Amino acid sequence: MFVELNNLLNTTPDRAEQGKLTLLCDAKTDGSFLVHHFLSFYLKANCKVCFVALFQSFSHYNIVGQKLGVNLTVARERGQLVFLEGLKSAVDVFFQTQEEPHPLQFLREANAGNLKPLFEFVREALKPVDGGEARWTYPVLLVDDLSVLLSLGMGAVAVLDFIHYCRATVCWELKGNMVILVHDSGDVEDEENDILLNGVSHQSHLILRAEGLATGFCRDVHGQLRILWRRPSQPTAQRDQSLTYQYKIQDKSVSFFAKGMSPAVL
Amino acid sequence: PPRTDVPNTASAHPGSPCGSASAKDSVEWEGRSLLKALVKKSALCGEQVHILGCEVSEEEFREGFDSNINNRLVYHDFFRDPLNWSKTEEALPGGPLGALRAICKRTDPGPVTIALDSLSWLLLHLPCTTLCQALHAVSHQDSCPGDSSPVGKVSVLGLLHEELHGPGPVGALSSLAQTEVTLGGTKGQASAHILCRRPRQRPTDQTQWFSILPDFSLDLQEGPSVESQPCSDPHIPPVDPTTHLTFNLHLSKKEREARDSLILPFQFSSEKQQALLRPRPGQATSHIFYEPDAYDDLDQEDPDDDLDI
């Protein structure tokens, strides 16, 4: 996890808020560093993490995780991490026997209406184990990324319903957190993606938006991060809730600075 | 004391028993707080308020209301399992529209407010025409013939997330609403653009700055609050930029008079006209001396002779 980002968000693994949905979105840049941050953050917070990883392979996340101080293989073996490797299990849909519906069952169906099997996979992964001692603090669902589901043929409303049900179960019922990555297509006219992005935005408590610089690529400033807090429980809680920082990604950390204050130009 | 004369949907204008209002919000300026503030107002007026809750849990919606408000709220929960994925019998039959019709068929004659949280959820899951017909039926329910029970007026409040829908459905829903409130704001101060449509009258619109207090009362304001504007530091005296210049920016009195009395060269005045029309007094006072050199060809013939001047 990136300590500087924790400072900006005013949070640490041991005193993070619960029951919150965080939306990560990226426009004209790669926002996956935020996914790696939250994955390591919640593993360090001793949470039970269900990671629906549709974009990269397990080893990719593991390699980056090791740089950030977490070992995904160990976490999976301990039962702390439930990892759905989309790239691998998509193939299993075709070669597995049909006893129980596969989470990615919609890949087989011509007119898949909904993502109920995927939701049930998540619910099963995060449901509290009764009888055992509480090993983990609270459950966390991480999805990288939701736009892949649109590319695979699901409608925006079906994906929004999946998020809705996950929110009802993970955030409300189990008092856990959700972190979802959605790409912002930007100028490319993608109505379904816009509906998805706006729909999840309205359900989110915190939106982290990584944008490329308007002036193009820069060696010392990789992009800009906008932080927007929404849905405070008290309506008047600091209305001025949007912050913007620029950042530079290094090998094992990300440094943040105010706009125009990159160490390279000072 | 805060003014509270925001158009109150519960007090719809005379001539129509029902009123409806839609609140359009965006990701940056959320509208649920305003919806809750309007719900609170209706509840304080003694109405029963039904909430079709599709987006947030009942606990979250009731949070911030005290018990006398909460006693007047009936929360129809479409948050936990709206699509009946759990396949239990708990799901409310008929879905949200069924619940809407059931509320309207009630026998209690008192006024009722229905809050739809949210219209966007309904619009994404139901055909637009079905939703519009249902809303239309709600607001015109007293006009069905043969209905003997005197039904009190029904007001409908709907929350719409404008970015989620195209202009067609948004326009259709707007046409059903008597009052449309669009949320916006600048620099931490929220504003509501209120458009009121009354039959046989011109639509009126106004912009109202407001904030919502922790107990969800509405505080109307005159404009963006002063604290949010940057204030200049009173301890630094204003600096005169014309000091220490290497050139003179000021005119003395004499210089100013001279400047004011100067006639511009291309300004045509009557004196100038007279001077041009008057024949020149005497010859020109300047001479030209010419010394021809060896190569000059002095032609005494006047080259302009053939011109008839």
Coordinates of C-alpha atoms in Angstrom, one line a residue:
Chain A
M1 CA 0.0 0.0 0.0
F2 CA 1.1 3.5 -0.6
V3 CA 1.6 5.4 2.7
E4 CA 1.2 8.8 1.0
L5 CA -2.2 7.8 -0.4
N6 CA -3.3 6.7 3.0
N7 CA -2.4 10.2 4.3
L8 CA -4.4 11.8 1.6
L9 CA -7.4 9.7 2.3
N10 CA -6.8 10.1 6.1
T11 CA -7.0 6.4 6.8
T12 CA -4.8 3.5 7.9
P13 CA -5.4 -0.3 7.8
D14 CA -6.3 -0.4 11.4
R15 CA -8.8 2.4 11.4
A16 CA -10.5 2.3 8.1
E17 CA -14.2 2.9 7.8
Q18 CA -16.5 0.1 7.1
G19 CA -19.5 -0.3 4.9
K20 CA -18.1 1.9 2.2
L21 CA -18.0 1.5 -1.6
T22 CA -14.9 3.0 -3.2
L23 CA -14.9 3.6 -7.0
L24 CA -11.6 3.7 -8.8
C25 CA -11.8 5.1 -12.3
D26 CA -9.1 6.0 -14.8
A27 CA -9.2 8.1 -17.9
K28 CA -6.4 8.2 -20.4
T29 CA -4.1 6.5 -18.0
D30 CA -3.6 3.3 -16.1
G31 CA -5.2 3.3 -12.7
S32 CA -4.3 -0.2 -11.7
F33 CA -1.8 1.1 -9.1
L34 CA -4.9 2.0 -7.1
V35 CA -6.0 -1.6 -7.3
H36 CA -2.7 -2.8 -6.0
H37 CA -2.8 -0.3 -3.2
F38 CA -6.2 -1.4 -1.9
L39 CA -5.4 -5.1 -2.3
S40 CA -2.3 -4.7 -0.1
F41 CA -4.1 -2.2 2.2
Y42 CA -6.9 -4.6 3.0
L43 CA -4.7 -7.7 3.3
K44 CA -2.6 -5.8 5.8
A45 CA -5.8 -4.8 7.6
N46 CA -6.4 -8.5 8.1
C47 CA -9.6 -8.5 6.1
K48 CA -11.1 -11.4 4.3
V49 CA -10.7 -10.3 0.7
C50 CA -12.6 -11.6 -2.4
F51 CA -10.8 -10.5 -5.5
V52 CA -12.7 -10.8 -8.8
A53 CA -9.7 -10.3 -11.0
L54 CA -10.8 -10.2 -14.6
F55 CA -8.0 -8.1 -16.1
Q56 CA -4.6 -9.7 -15.1
S57 CA -3.3 -13.0 -14.1
F58 CA -2.7 -14.1 -10.5
S59 CA 1.0 -14.0 -10.9
H60 CA 0.9 -10.4 -12.0
Y61 CA -0.9 -9.2 -8.9
N62 CA 1.4 -11.4 -6.8
I63 CA 4.5 -9.9 -8.2
V64 CA 3.3 -6.3 -7.6
G65 CA 1.9 -7.3 -4.2
Q66 CA 5.3 -8.5 -3.1
K67 CA 6.8 -5.1 -3.9
L68 CA 4.1 -3.7 -1.6
G69 CA 4.7 -6.1 1.1
V70 CA 2.0 -8.8 0.8
N71 CA 2.2 -12.3 -0.5
L72 CA -0.9 -13.4 -2.3
T73 CA 0.0 -17.0 -2.5
V74 CA 0.3 -17.2 1.3
A75 CA -2.9 -15.2 1.8
R76 CA -4.7 -17.6 -0.5
E77 CA -3.5 -20.6 1.2
R78 CA -4.4 -19.2 4.6
G79 CA -7.9 -18.6 3.4
Q80 CA -7.7 -14.8 3.7
L81 CA -7.8 -14.3 0.0
V82 CA -10.4 -15.8 -2.4
F83 CA -9.1 -15.1 -5.9
L84 CA -11.2 -15.5 -9.0
E85 CA -8.8 -15.5 -11.8
G86 CA -11.0 -14.5 -14.7
L87 CA -8.5 -15.3 -17.4
K88 CA -8.0 -18.9 -16.3
S89 CA -11.5 -19.7 -15.1
A90 CA -13.2 -18.4 -18.2
V91 CA -11.7 -21.4 -19.9
D92 CA -13.0 -23.7 -17.2
V93 CA -16.5 -22.7 -18.0
F94 CA -16.3 -24.7 -21.1
F95 CA -14.4 -27.7 -19.7
Q96 CA -16.0 -28.0 -16.3
T97 CA -18.9 -30.3 -15.5
Q98 CA -22.1 -28.5 -15.1
E99 CA -23.0 -29.3 -11.5
E100 CA -23.1 -25.9 -10.0
P101 CA -23.3 -22.7 -12.0
H102 CA -19.8 -21.2 -12.6
P103 CA -19.4 -17.6 -11.6
L104 CA -18.7 -16.7 -15.2
Q105 CA -21.6 -18.7 -16.4
F106 CA -22.8 -15.9 -18.5
L107 CA -20.0 -16.6 -21.0
R108 CA -21.8 -19.7 -22.1
E109 CA -25.2 -18.3 -22.3
A110 CA -26.4 -16.6 -25.4
N111 CA -28.8 -14.3 -23.6
A112 CA -27.4 -14.1 -20.1
G113 CA -29.7 -11.8 -18.3
N114 CA -27.8 -11.3 -15.1
L115 CA -24.7 -11.9 -13.0
K116 CA -26.4 -13.8 -10.3
P117 CA -23.9 -16.7 -10.3
L118 CA -21.1 -14.2 -9.9
F119 CA -22.9 -12.6 -7.0
E120 CA -23.4 -15.9 -5.4
F121 CA -19.8 -16.7 -5.7
V122 CA -18.9 -13.5 -3.9
R123 CA -21.5 -14.1 -1.2
E124 CA -20.2 -17.6 -0.6
A125 CA -16.6 -16.4 -0.5
L126 CA -17.3 -13.7 2.0
K127 CA -19.9 -15.1 4.2
P128 CA -18.8 -15.4 7.8
V129 CA -17.8 -18.9 8.8
D130 CA -19.9 -19.8 11.8
G131 CA -18.5 -21.8 14.6
G132 CA -14.9 -20.6 13.9
E133 CA -13.2 -17.8 15.8
A134 CA -13.3 -14.5 13.9
R135 CA -10.0 -14.6 12.2
W136 CA -10.6 -11.7 9.9
T137 CA -11.7 -8.2 10.7
Y138 CA -14.3 -7.6 7.9
P139 CA -14.9 -8.7 4.4
V140 CA -13.8 -6.8 1.3
L141 CA -14.7 -7.2 -2.3
L142 CA -12.3 -6.0 -4.9
V143 CA -13.1 -6.0 -8.7
D144 CA -10.6 -5.4 -11.4
D145 CA -12.3 -4.4 -13.5
L146 CA -16.0 -3.9 -14.2
S147 CA -15.7 -2.6 -17.8
V148 CA -14.5 -6.1 -18.8
L149 CA -17.9 -7.4 -18.1
L150 CA -19.4 -5.0 -20.5
S151 CA -16.9 -6.1 -23.1
L152 CA -17.9 -9.6 -22.5
G153 CA -21.5 -8.8 -23.4
M154 CA -23.3 -8.0 -20.2
G155 CA -25.5 -5.0 -20.2
A156 CA -24.8 -2.0 -18.0
V157 CA -28.0 -2.5 -16.0
A158 CA -27.1 -6.1 -15.3
V159 CA -23.7 -5.1 -14.1
L160 CA -25.2 -2.3 -11.9
D161 CA -27.6 -4.9 -10.4
F162 CA -24.6 -7.1 -9.6
I163 CA -23.0 -4.2 -7.8
H164 CA -26.2 -3.4 -6.1
Y165 CA -26.6 -6.9 -4.7
C166 CA -22.9 -7.0 -3.7
R167 CA -23.4 -3.7 -1.9
A168 CA -26.4 -4.9 -0.1
T169 CA -24.6 -8.0 1.1
V170 CA -21.0 -6.9 1.5
C171 CA -21.4 -3.3 2.7
W172 CA -24.8 -3.3 4.4
E173 CA -25.2 -6.9 5.7
L174 CA -21.7 -7.8 6.4
K175 CA -20.4 -4.2 7.1
G176 CA -17.5 -4.7 4.8
N177 CA -16.0 -2.6 2.0
M178 CA -16.0 -2.7 -1.8
V179 CA -13.4 -1.4 -4.2
I180 CA -14.4 -1.3 -7.8
L181 CA -12.4 -0.2 -10.9
V182 CA -14.3 1.1 -13.9
H183 CA -12.5 2.6 -16.9
D184 CA -13.7 5.9 -18.2
S185 CA -13.8 5.7 -22.0
G186 CA -13.5 9.5 -22.3
D187 CA -14.2 10.9 -25.7
V188 CA -15.0 7.5 -27.2
E189 CA -18.7 7.3 -27.2
D190 CA -19.6 4.3 -25.1
E191 CA -23.0 4.8 -23.7
E192 CA -23.1 1.6 -21.8
N193 CA -19.8 2.4 -20.1
D194 CA -21.0 5.8 -19.2
I195 CA -24.2 4.5 -17.6
L196 CA -22.1 2.0 -15.7
L197 CA -19.6 4.6 -14.5
N198 CA -22.3 7.1 -13.5
G199 CA -24.4 4.4 -11.9
V200 CA -21.6 3.1 -9.7
S201 CA -20.6 6.7 -9.0
H202 CA -24.0 7.5 -7.5
Q203 CA -23.7 4.4 -5.3
S204 CA -20.1 5.2 -4.1
H205 CA -18.9 6.9 -0.9
L206 CA -15.5 7.7 -2.3
I207 CA -14.4 8.2 -5.9
L208 CA -10.7 8.1 -6.8
R209 CA -10.2 9.2 -10.4
A210 CA -6.8 8.9 -12.1
E211 CA -6.4 11.0 -15.1
G212 CA -3.7 11.5 -17.6
L213 CA -2.3 15.0 -17.9
A214 CA -4.2 17.1 -20.4
T215 CA -0.9 18.2 -21.9
G216 CA 0.2 14.6 -22.6
F217 CA 2.9 12.3 -21.3
C218 CA 5.4 13.5 -18.8
R219 CA 8.4 11.7 -17.3
D220 CA 8.1 13.2 -13.9
V221 CA 4.4 13.5 -13.4
H222 CA 2.5 10.4 -14.5
G223 CA -1.0 11.8 -13.9
Q224 CA -3.5 13.5 -11.7
L225 CA -5.6 12.0 -9.0
R226 CA -9.0 13.5 -8.1
I227 CA -10.5 12.5 -4.8
L228 CA -14.2 13.0 -4.3
W229 CA -16.0 12.1 -1.0
R230 CA -19.8 11.5 -1.4
R231 CA -22.7 10.5 0.7
P232 CA -21.6 11.6 4.1
S233 CA -23.9 10.5 6.9
Q234 CA -24.1 14.1 8.0
P235 CA -25.3 16.2 5.2
T236 CA -23.2 19.2 6.1
A237 CA -20.0 17.3 6.7
Q238 CA -17.3 19.2 4.9
R239 CA -18.9 20.2 1.6
D240 CA -15.6 21.0 0.1
Q241 CA -14.9 17.4 -0.5
S242 CA -13.0 17.3 -3.7
L243 CA -9.2 17.3 -3.8
T244 CA -6.8 17.0 -6.7
Y245 CA -3.2 15.9 -6.6
Q246 CA -0.6 14.9 -9.1
Y247 CA 1.5 11.8 -8.8
K248 CA 4.5 9.9 -9.9
I249 CA 4.7 6.1 -9.8
Q250 CA 8.0 4.7 -8.7
D251 CA 9.1 1.1 -8.3
K252 CA 7.6 0.5 -4.8
S253 CA 5.8 3.6 -4.0
V254 CA 3.8 6.5 -5.4
S255 CA 4.5 10.0 -4.5
F256 CA 1.8 12.7 -4.5
F257 CA 2.2 16.4 -4.6
A258 CA 0.0 19.4 -5.2
K259 CA -0.6 20.5 -8.8
G260 CA 2.5 22.1 -10.2
M261 CA 4.7 21.2 -7.2
S262 CA 6.5 18.2 -8.7
P263 CA 10.0 18.0 -7.2
A264 CA 11.2 18.0 -10.8
V265 CA 10.1 21.5 -11.5
L266 CA 10.7 23.1 -8.1
Chain B
P1 CA -35.0 32.2 11.4
P2 CA -34.6 30.3 8.2
R3 CA -37.2 30.9 5.5
T4 CA -39.0 27.8 4.5
D5 CA -41.0 28.9 1.5
V6 CA -39.5 26.4 -1.0
P7 CA -42.4 25.3 -3.2
N8 CA -43.9 22.7 -1.0
T9 CA -45.2 19.8 -3.0
A10 CA -47.6 19.0 -0.3
S11 CA -49.4 22.2 -0.7
A12 CA -50.1 21.9 -4.4
H13 CA -52.0 24.7 -5.9
P14 CA -55.8 24.7 -5.7
G15 CA -57.6 23.0 -8.5
S16 CA -55.5 19.9 -8.5
P17 CA -55.4 17.6 -5.5
C18 CA -52.0 16.2 -6.2
G19 CA -48.6 17.5 -6.8
S20 CA -45.5 15.9 -8.0
A21 CA -41.9 17.1 -8.0
S22 CA -38.7 15.6 -9.3
A23 CA -35.2 16.4 -8.0
K24 CA -32.4 15.9 -10.5
D25 CA -29.0 15.4 -9.1
S26 CA -25.5 14.6 -10.3
V27 CA -22.5 12.7 -9.0
E28 CA -21.0 15.9 -7.6
W29 CA -24.2 17.4 -6.1
E30 CA -26.1 14.6 -4.6
G31 CA -29.8 14.9 -4.1
R32 CA -30.7 12.4 -1.4
S33 CA -30.2 14.9 1.4
L34 CA -32.6 17.2 -0.3
L35 CA -35.1 14.4 -0.7
K36 CA -34.8 13.6 3.0
A37 CA -35.3 17.2 3.8
L38 CA -38.5 17.4 1.8
V39 CA -39.7 14.1 3.3
K40 CA -39.1 15.6 6.7
K41 CA -41.1 18.6 5.8
S42 CA -44.0 16.5 4.6
A43 CA -43.9 14.4 7.7
L44 CA -43.9 17.5 9.9
C45 CA -47.0 18.7 8.1
G46 CA -48.8 15.6 9.5
E47 CA -48.7 13.5 6.3
Q48 CA -47.9 9.9 6.1
V49 CA -44.8 9.4 3.9
H50 CA -44.2 6.2 1.9
I51 CA -40.7 5.7 0.6
L52 CA -40.0 3.3 -2.2
G53 CA -36.4 2.6 -1.3
C54 CA -34.4 1.0 -4.1
E55 CA -31.0 2.4 -3.6
V56 CA -30.2 2.6 0.1
S57 CA -31.1 0.5 3.1
E58 CA -33.9 1.4 5.4
E59 CA -31.4 2.2 8.2
E60 CA -29.4 4.5 6.0
F61 CA -32.6 6.4 4.9
R62 CA -33.9 6.7 8.4
E63 CA -30.6 7.9 9.8
G64 CA -30.7 11.5 11.0
F65 CA -34.5 11.6 11.5
D66 CA -35.8 11.7 15.0
S67 CA -38.5 9.3 16.2
N68 CA -41.6 11.4 15.5
I69 CA -40.5 11.7 11.9
N70 CA -39.6 8.0 11.6
N71 CA -43.0 7.0 13.0
R72 CA -44.6 8.7 10.0
L73 CA -42.4 7.0 7.4
V74 CA -43.2 3.7 5.8
Y75 CA -40.2 2.3 4.1
H76 CA -40.9 -0.2 1.3
D77 CA -37.7 -2.0 1.0
F78 CA -36.6 -2.7 -2.5
F79 CA -32.9 -2.5 -1.6
R80 CA -32.2 -5.9 -0.1
D81 CA -33.5 -8.1 -2.9
P82 CA -35.2 -6.1 -5.6
L83 CA -34.9 -8.7 -8.3
N84 CA -35.8 -11.6 -6.0
W85 CA -32.5 -13.4 -6.4
S86 CA -32.8 -15.0 -3.0
K87 CA -36.0 -16.7 -4.2
T88 CA -37.6 -16.3 -0.8
E89 CA -41.2 -15.3 -0.2
E90 CA -40.1 -12.1 1.4
A91 CA -40.1 -10.2 -1.9
L92 CA -42.9 -7.7 -2.1
P93 CA -45.3 -8.8 -4.7
G94 CA -45.7 -6.8 -7.9
G95 CA -42.4 -5.0 -7.4
P96 CA -42.2 -1.2 -6.9
L97 CA -45.1 -0.4 -9.2
G98 CA -47.3 -2.9 -7.3
A99 CA -46.4 -1.2 -4.1
L100 CA -47.2 2.2 -5.7
R101 CA -50.6 1.1 -6.7
A102 CA -51.2 -0.5 -3.3
I103 CA -50.4 2.8 -1.6
C104 CA -52.9 4.6 -3.8
K105 CA -55.6 2.1 -3.1
R106 CA -55.5 2.7 0.6
T107 CA -58.6 3.6 2.4
D108 CA -57.1 6.2 4.7
P109 CA -58.3 9.6 3.6
G110 CA -55.4 11.6 4.8
P111 CA -52.9 13.3 2.6
V112 CA -49.9 11.1 1.6
T113 CA -46.5 11.8 0.1
I114 CA -44.7 9.1 -1.9
A115 CA -40.9 9.5 -2.2
L116 CA -39.3 7.5 -5.0
D117 CA -35.7 6.7 -4.3
S118 CA -35.0 6.6 -7.0
L119 CA -36.7 7.3 -10.2
S120 CA -33.5 6.4 -11.9
W121 CA -33.6 2.9 -10.6
L122 CA -37.2 2.5 -11.8
L123 CA -36.3 3.9 -15.1
L124 CA -33.4 1.5 -15.6
H125 CA -35.5 -1.5 -14.7
L126 CA -38.9 -0.7 -16.2
P127 CA -39.9 0.5 -19.6
C128 CA -40.2 4.3 -19.6
T129 CA -43.8 4.1 -20.8
T130 CA -44.9 1.8 -18.0
L131 CA -43.3 4.0 -15.4
C132 CA -44.8 7.2 -16.9
Q133 CA -48.3 5.6 -17.1
A134 CA -48.0 4.5 -13.5
L135 CA -47.0 7.9 -12.3
H136 CA -49.7 9.5 -14.3
A137 CA -52.3 7.2 -12.8
V138 CA -51.0 8.1 -9.3
S139 CA -51.5 11.8 -9.8
H140 CA -54.9 11.5 -11.5
Q141 CA -56.3 8.8 -9.4
D142 CA -59.2 10.8 -8.0
S143 CA -60.6 11.2 -11.5
C144 CA -61.5 7.5 -11.9
P145 CA -65.3 7.2 -12.0
G146 CA -67.1 4.9 -9.7
D147 CA -64.6 5.2 -6.9
S148 CA -66.7 6.1 -3.9
S149 CA -64.1 6.3 -1.2
P150 CA -62.9 9.9 -0.7
V151 CA -59.1 9.7 -1.2
G152 CA -56.8 12.3 0.1
K153 CA -54.3 14.1 -2.1
V154 CA -51.2 12.3 -3.1
S155 CA -47.9 14.1 -3.6
V156 CA -45.0 12.4 -5.3
L157 CA -41.3 13.2 -4.9
G158 CA -38.9 11.6 -7.2
L159 CA -35.1 11.5 -7.2
L160 CA -33.5 11.3 -10.6
H161 CA -29.8 10.9 -11.4
E162 CA -29.6 12.9 -14.6
E163 CA -26.4 11.5 -16.0
L164 CA -27.9 8.0 -16.2
H165 CA -30.6 8.6 -18.8
G166 CA -31.0 10.1 -22.2
P167 CA -32.9 13.3 -22.9
G168 CA -36.1 11.4 -24.0
P169 CA -36.9 9.6 -20.7
V170 CA -35.8 12.6 -18.7
G171 CA -38.1 14.9 -20.7
A172 CA -41.0 12.5 -20.4
L173 CA -40.6 12.3 -16.6
S174 CA -40.1 16.1 -16.4
S175 CA -43.4 16.6 -18.2
L176 CA -45.2 14.7 -15.5
A177 CA -43.7 16.8 -12.7
Q178 CA -45.2 20.0 -11.6
T179 CA -42.0 21.1 -10.0
E180 CA -38.5 20.2 -11.1
V181 CA -35.5 20.9 -9.0
T182 CA -32.1 20.6 -10.5
L183 CA -29.2 20.6 -8.1
G184 CA -25.9 22.3 -8.6
G185 CA -23.7 24.7 -6.8
T186 CA -20.3 26.4 -6.7
K187 CA -17.4 26.0 -4.2
G188 CA -19.1 24.1 -1.5
Q189 CA -22.5 25.9 -1.7
A190 CA -25.4 24.0 -3.1
S191 CA -28.1 25.6 -5.2
A192 CA -31.4 24.4 -6.5
H193 CA -32.8 25.6 -9.8
I194 CA -36.6 25.3 -9.4
L195 CA -38.9 25.2 -12.3
C196 CA -42.7 25.3 -11.5
R197 CA -45.3 24.4 -14.0
R198 CA -48.9 25.2 -13.3
P199 CA -51.7 24.5 -15.7
R200 CA -52.9 27.6 -17.5
Q201 CA -50.0 29.6 -16.2
R202 CA -46.5 30.3 -17.5
P203 CA -43.7 28.2 -16.0
T204 CA -41.7 30.1 -13.4
D205 CA -38.2 29.4 -12.5
Q206 CA -35.9 30.6 -9.8
T207 CA -32.5 29.6 -8.3
Q208 CA -32.3 29.1 -4.6
W209 CA -29.1 28.7 -2.6
F210 CA -29.5 26.4 0.3
S211 CA -27.9 24.1 2.8
I212 CA -29.1 21.1 4.7
L213 CA -28.6 21.1 8.4
P214 CA -27.6 17.9 10.3
D215 CA -31.2 17.2 11.3
F216 CA -32.3 17.5 7.6
S217 CA -34.0 20.8 8.0
L218 CA -33.7 23.1 5.0
D219 CA -31.9 26.3 5.4
L220 CA -32.5 28.8 2.5
Q221 CA -29.9 31.3 1.8
E222 CA -29.6 34.5 -0.2
G223 CA -26.5 33.6 -2.1
P224 CA -23.3 31.7 -1.9
S225 CA -22.2 32.0 1.7
V226 CA -19.6 34.7 2.3
E227 CA -17.1 32.4 4.0
S228 CA -16.7 30.4 0.8
Q229 CA -15.5 33.5 -1.1
P230 CA -11.8 34.4 -0.8
C231 CA -11.5 37.5 1.4
S232 CA -8.7 40.0 1.0
D233 CA -6.4 40.5 3.9
P234 CA -7.2 43.9 5.6
H235 CA -3.8 44.4 7.1
I236 CA -2.0 44.9 3.8
P237 CA -2.5 48.5 2.5
P238 CA -3.2 48.8 -1.2
V239 CA -0.1 49.5 -3.1
D240 CA 0.0 52.5 -5.6
P241 CA 1.6 51.2 -8.7
T242 CA 2.3 54.6 -10.2
T243 CA 5.0 55.4 -7.7
H244 CA 8.7 54.9 -8.7
L245 CA 8.1 55.2 -12.4
T246 CA 10.7 56.6 -14.8
F247 CA 8.0 58.4 -16.8
N248 CA 5.4 60.9 -15.9
L249 CA 1.8 59.6 -15.8
H250 CA 0.2 62.8 -14.5
L251 CA -0.6 66.1 -16.2
S252 CA -0.3 69.5 -14.6
K253 CA -3.2 71.9 -14.8
K254 CA -1.6 73.9 -17.6
E255 CA -0.7 70.8 -19.5
R256 CA -4.3 69.6 -19.2
E257 CA -5.6 72.9 -20.5
A258 CA -3.3 72.9 -23.4
R259 CA -4.3 69.4 -24.2
D260 CA -8.0 70.1 -24.1
S261 CA -7.7 73.2 -26.4
L262 CA -5.7 71.4 -29.0
I263 CA -7.4 70.9 -32.3
L264 CA -6.7 67.6 -33.9
P265 CA -5.3 67.8 -37.4
F266 CA -8.0 65.8 -39.0
Q267 CA -10.9 67.4 -37.1
F268 CA -13.0 69.5 -39.5
S269 CA -14.2 72.7 -37.9
S270 CA -15.7 75.8 -39.4
E271 CA -12.4 77.8 -39.0
K272 CA -10.6 75.1 -41.0
Q273 CA -13.3 75.2 -43.7
Q274 CA -12.9 79.0 -44.0
A275 CA -9.2 78.7 -44.2
L276 CA -9.4 76.3 -47.0
L277 CA -12.0 78.3 -49.0
R278 CA -10.1 81.6 -48.6
P279 CA -7.6 82.3 -51.3
R280 CA -4.1 82.1 -50.2
P281 CA -2.9 85.6 -49.2
G282 CA 0.3 86.3 -51.1
Q283 CA 2.8 84.0 -52.7
A284 CA 4.5 81.1 -51.0
T285 CA 7.3 82.3 -48.8
S286 CA 9.6 79.5 -49.7
H287 CA 11.8 79.3 -52.8
I288 CA 13.5 76.5 -54.6
F289 CA 17.0 77.1 -56.0
Y290 CA 18.0 74.8 -58.7
E291 CA 21.5 74.5 -60.3
P292 CA 21.3 72.5 -63.4
D293 CA 24.3 70.3 -64.1
A294 CA 25.8 69.4 -67.4
Y295 CA 23.6 66.4 -68.2
D296 CA 20.3 68.2 -67.5
D297 CA 17.9 68.6 -70.4
L298 CA 16.1 71.8 -69.8
D299 CA 13.0 71.7 -71.9
Q300 CA 11.3 75.1 -71.8
E301 CA 8.2 73.6 -73.1
D302 CA 5.8 73.0 -70.3
P303 CA 4.9 69.3 -70.3
D304 CA 1.4 70.1 -68.9
D305 CA 0.6 72.4 -71.9
D306 CA -1.7 69.9 -73.4
L307 CA -3.7 69.6 -70.2
D308 CA -6.7 71.8 -70.3
I309 CA -6.5 73.2 -66.8

